[in-house]
Short mmCIF file of C-alpha atoms in Angstrom, two decimals:
data_model
loop_
_atom_site.label_atom_id
_atom_site.label_comp_id
_atom_site.label_asym_id
_atom_site.label_seq_id
_atom_site.Cartn_x
_atom_site.Cartn_y
_atom_site.Cartn_z
CA CYS A 135 74.32 45.13 2.71
CA LEU A 136 76.23 48.31 1.38
CA GLU A 137 74.43 49.53 -1.42
CA SER A 138 76.01 51.15 -4.29
CA TYR A 139 76.58 54.65 -5.82
CA PHE A 140 77.92 56.32 -8.73
CA HIS A 141 77.90 59.65 -10.79
CA ILE A 142 79.10 60.80 -14.07
CA THR A 143 78.83 64.14 -15.46
CA PRO A 144 80.75 65.05 -18.82
CA SER A 145 80.52 68.81 -19.39
CA LEU A 146 81.30 71.09 -22.32
CA LEU A 147 82.29 74.56 -21.82
CA TRP A 148 82.51 77.12 -24.58
CA LYS A 149 82.88 80.91 -24.29
CA ASP A 150 79.95 81.73 -21.67
CA ILE A 151 77.97 78.48 -22.14
CA THR A 152 78.13 75.38 -20.07
CA LEU A 153 76.58 72.16 -21.30
CA GLN A 154 76.10 68.94 -19.06
CA ALA A 155 74.42 65.50 -19.41
CA GLY A 156 74.66 63.51 -16.39
CA PHE A 157 73.74 60.20 -14.65
CA GLU A 158 73.54 59.47 -10.93
CA SER A 159 72.68 56.16 -9.19
CA LEU A 160 72.04 55.88 -5.52
CA GLY A 161 71.63 52.00 -5.14
CA GLY A 162 68.56 50.06 -3.44
CA ASN A 163 67.43 46.57 -2.69
CA GLY A 164 63.69 47.46 -2.01
CA ILE A 165 64.41 47.48 1.76
CA SER A 166 67.30 49.45 2.05
CA ALA A 167 68.93 52.28 0.14
CA PHE A 168 72.29 54.30 -0.09
CA GLN A 169 71.86 57.34 2.30
CA THR A 170 73.66 60.29 2.54
CA PRO A 171 72.89 61.42 6.26
CA LEU A 172 75.38 64.27 6.37
CA ALA A 173 74.85 65.61 3.02
CA THR A 174 72.16 67.39 0.91
CA LEU A 175 70.57 65.93 -2.04
CA HIS A 176 69.08 69.30 -2.70
CA ALA A 177 72.36 70.23 -4.69
CA PHE A 178 72.15 67.05 -7.00
CA ASN A 179 68.49 65.51 -7.23
CA GLY A 180 66.36 68.34 -7.87
CA TRP A 181 65.53 71.30 -6.03
CA ALA A 182 62.05 70.53 -5.35
CA ASP A 183 63.70 68.08 -2.56
CA LYS A 184 61.35 65.29 -3.18
CA PHE A 185 64.48 63.04 -2.74
CA LEU A 186 66.06 64.10 0.68
CA THR A 187 66.30 60.53 1.48
CA THR A 188 66.89 58.05 -1.18
CA PRO A 189 63.77 55.81 -1.54
CA ALA A 190 64.31 51.99 -0.66
CA GLY A 191 63.99 51.09 -4.54
CA GLY A 192 67.16 53.40 -5.15
CA LEU A 193 67.37 56.60 -7.48
CA ASP A 194 68.36 56.99 -10.83
CA ASP A 195 68.81 60.57 -12.06
CA PHE A 196 69.18 61.31 -15.67
CA TYR A 197 69.76 65.10 -16.10
CA GLY A 198 70.89 67.54 -18.39
CA ARG A 199 72.05 71.16 -17.56
CA ALA A 200 72.63 74.28 -19.79
CA ALA A 201 73.85 77.52 -17.95
CA TYR A 202 74.85 80.82 -19.57
CA LYS A 203 76.71 83.56 -18.11
CA ILE A 204 76.02 87.00 -19.37
CA SER A 205 78.33 89.43 -20.84
CA GLY A 206 78.66 92.54 -22.96
CA LEU A 207 75.42 94.48 -22.00
CA ASN A 208 75.92 96.37 -19.17
CA LYS A 209 77.53 96.34 -15.52
CA TRP A 210 74.44 95.65 -13.79
CA ILE A 211 73.62 92.58 -15.62
CA ASP A 212 77.07 91.35 -16.75
CA GLY A 213 78.17 88.42 -14.71
CA THR A 214 74.51 86.86 -14.09
CA THR A 215 74.44 83.31 -14.73
CA LEU A 216 71.30 81.51 -16.05
CA ASP A 217 70.53 77.87 -15.48
CA ALA A 218 68.37 75.44 -16.75
CA ILE A 219 68.58 71.86 -15.53
CA TYR A 220 65.96 68.66 -16.45
CA HIS A 221 65.75 65.74 -14.11
CA ASP A 222 64.14 62.46 -14.97
CA PHE A 223 63.71 60.28 -11.68
CA SER A 224 63.38 56.49 -11.66
CA ALA A 225 63.80 53.56 -9.17
CA GLU A 226 67.30 51.84 -9.60
CA ASN A 227 66.40 48.50 -9.05
CA THR A 228 62.79 48.32 -10.64
CA SER A 229 61.07 49.82 -13.62
CA MET A 230 59.35 52.34 -11.53
CA HIS A 231 59.06 55.99 -12.80
CA TYR A 232 59.16 58.87 -10.10
CA GLY A 233 58.82 61.87 -12.56
CA SER A 234 60.76 64.37 -13.76
CA GLU A 235 61.54 68.15 -12.69
CA TRP A 236 62.77 71.20 -14.18
CA ASP A 237 64.93 73.76 -12.19
CA PHE A 238 65.77 77.25 -13.40
CA GLN A 239 67.94 79.78 -11.62
CA ALA A 240 69.35 83.08 -12.01
CA SER A 241 72.36 84.33 -9.95
CA LYS A 242 74.24 87.68 -9.91
CA SER A 243 77.71 88.47 -7.51
CA PHE A 244 78.53 92.09 -7.03
CA LYS A 245 81.20 93.61 -4.76
CA THR A 246 80.60 96.46 -2.37
CA GLU A 247 82.51 99.15 -0.50
CA GLY A 248 82.12 99.93 3.07
CA PHE A 249 80.33 97.05 4.12
CA VAL A 250 81.15 94.22 6.49
CA LEU A 251 80.54 91.66 3.52
CA LYS A 252 82.40 92.58 0.43
CA GLU A 253 80.76 90.23 -2.04
CA TRP A 254 77.38 89.59 -2.10
CA THR A 255 75.02 86.95 -4.33
CA VAL A 256 71.54 87.24 -5.27
CA THR A 257 69.66 84.03 -6.66
CA ALA A 258 66.34 83.45 -7.64
CA LYS A 259 65.56 79.67 -8.03
CA TYR A 260 62.52 77.81 -9.37
CA ALA A 261 61.77 73.94 -9.19
CA GLY A 262 58.69 72.56 -10.72
#
């Protein structure tokens, strides 16, 4: 039986601020569930990697994200992006609650001269 999948993420962008509210559902019938064997759920279902495979009961992920790109301070800090994401996880086909997770990230890209790699990105992540 092929299980269902859908994902909706409306976004609001204003100046250097991005706000998102999303819902992703990976279907499950208690025996089998929608799987993504050639993909990583790390990018979508929390950075703590609790759901690298979809549980048999499926996975519903309600989440919110706020991101801010710093500008107007100085050349070392400007362009740094700060992200905060909250996930609330539950089973798709039962009332089981899997828990919640906060993810935080700071990321900065910069260009260099005289190196093989001309652009670098430094990222720090936290999941809990």
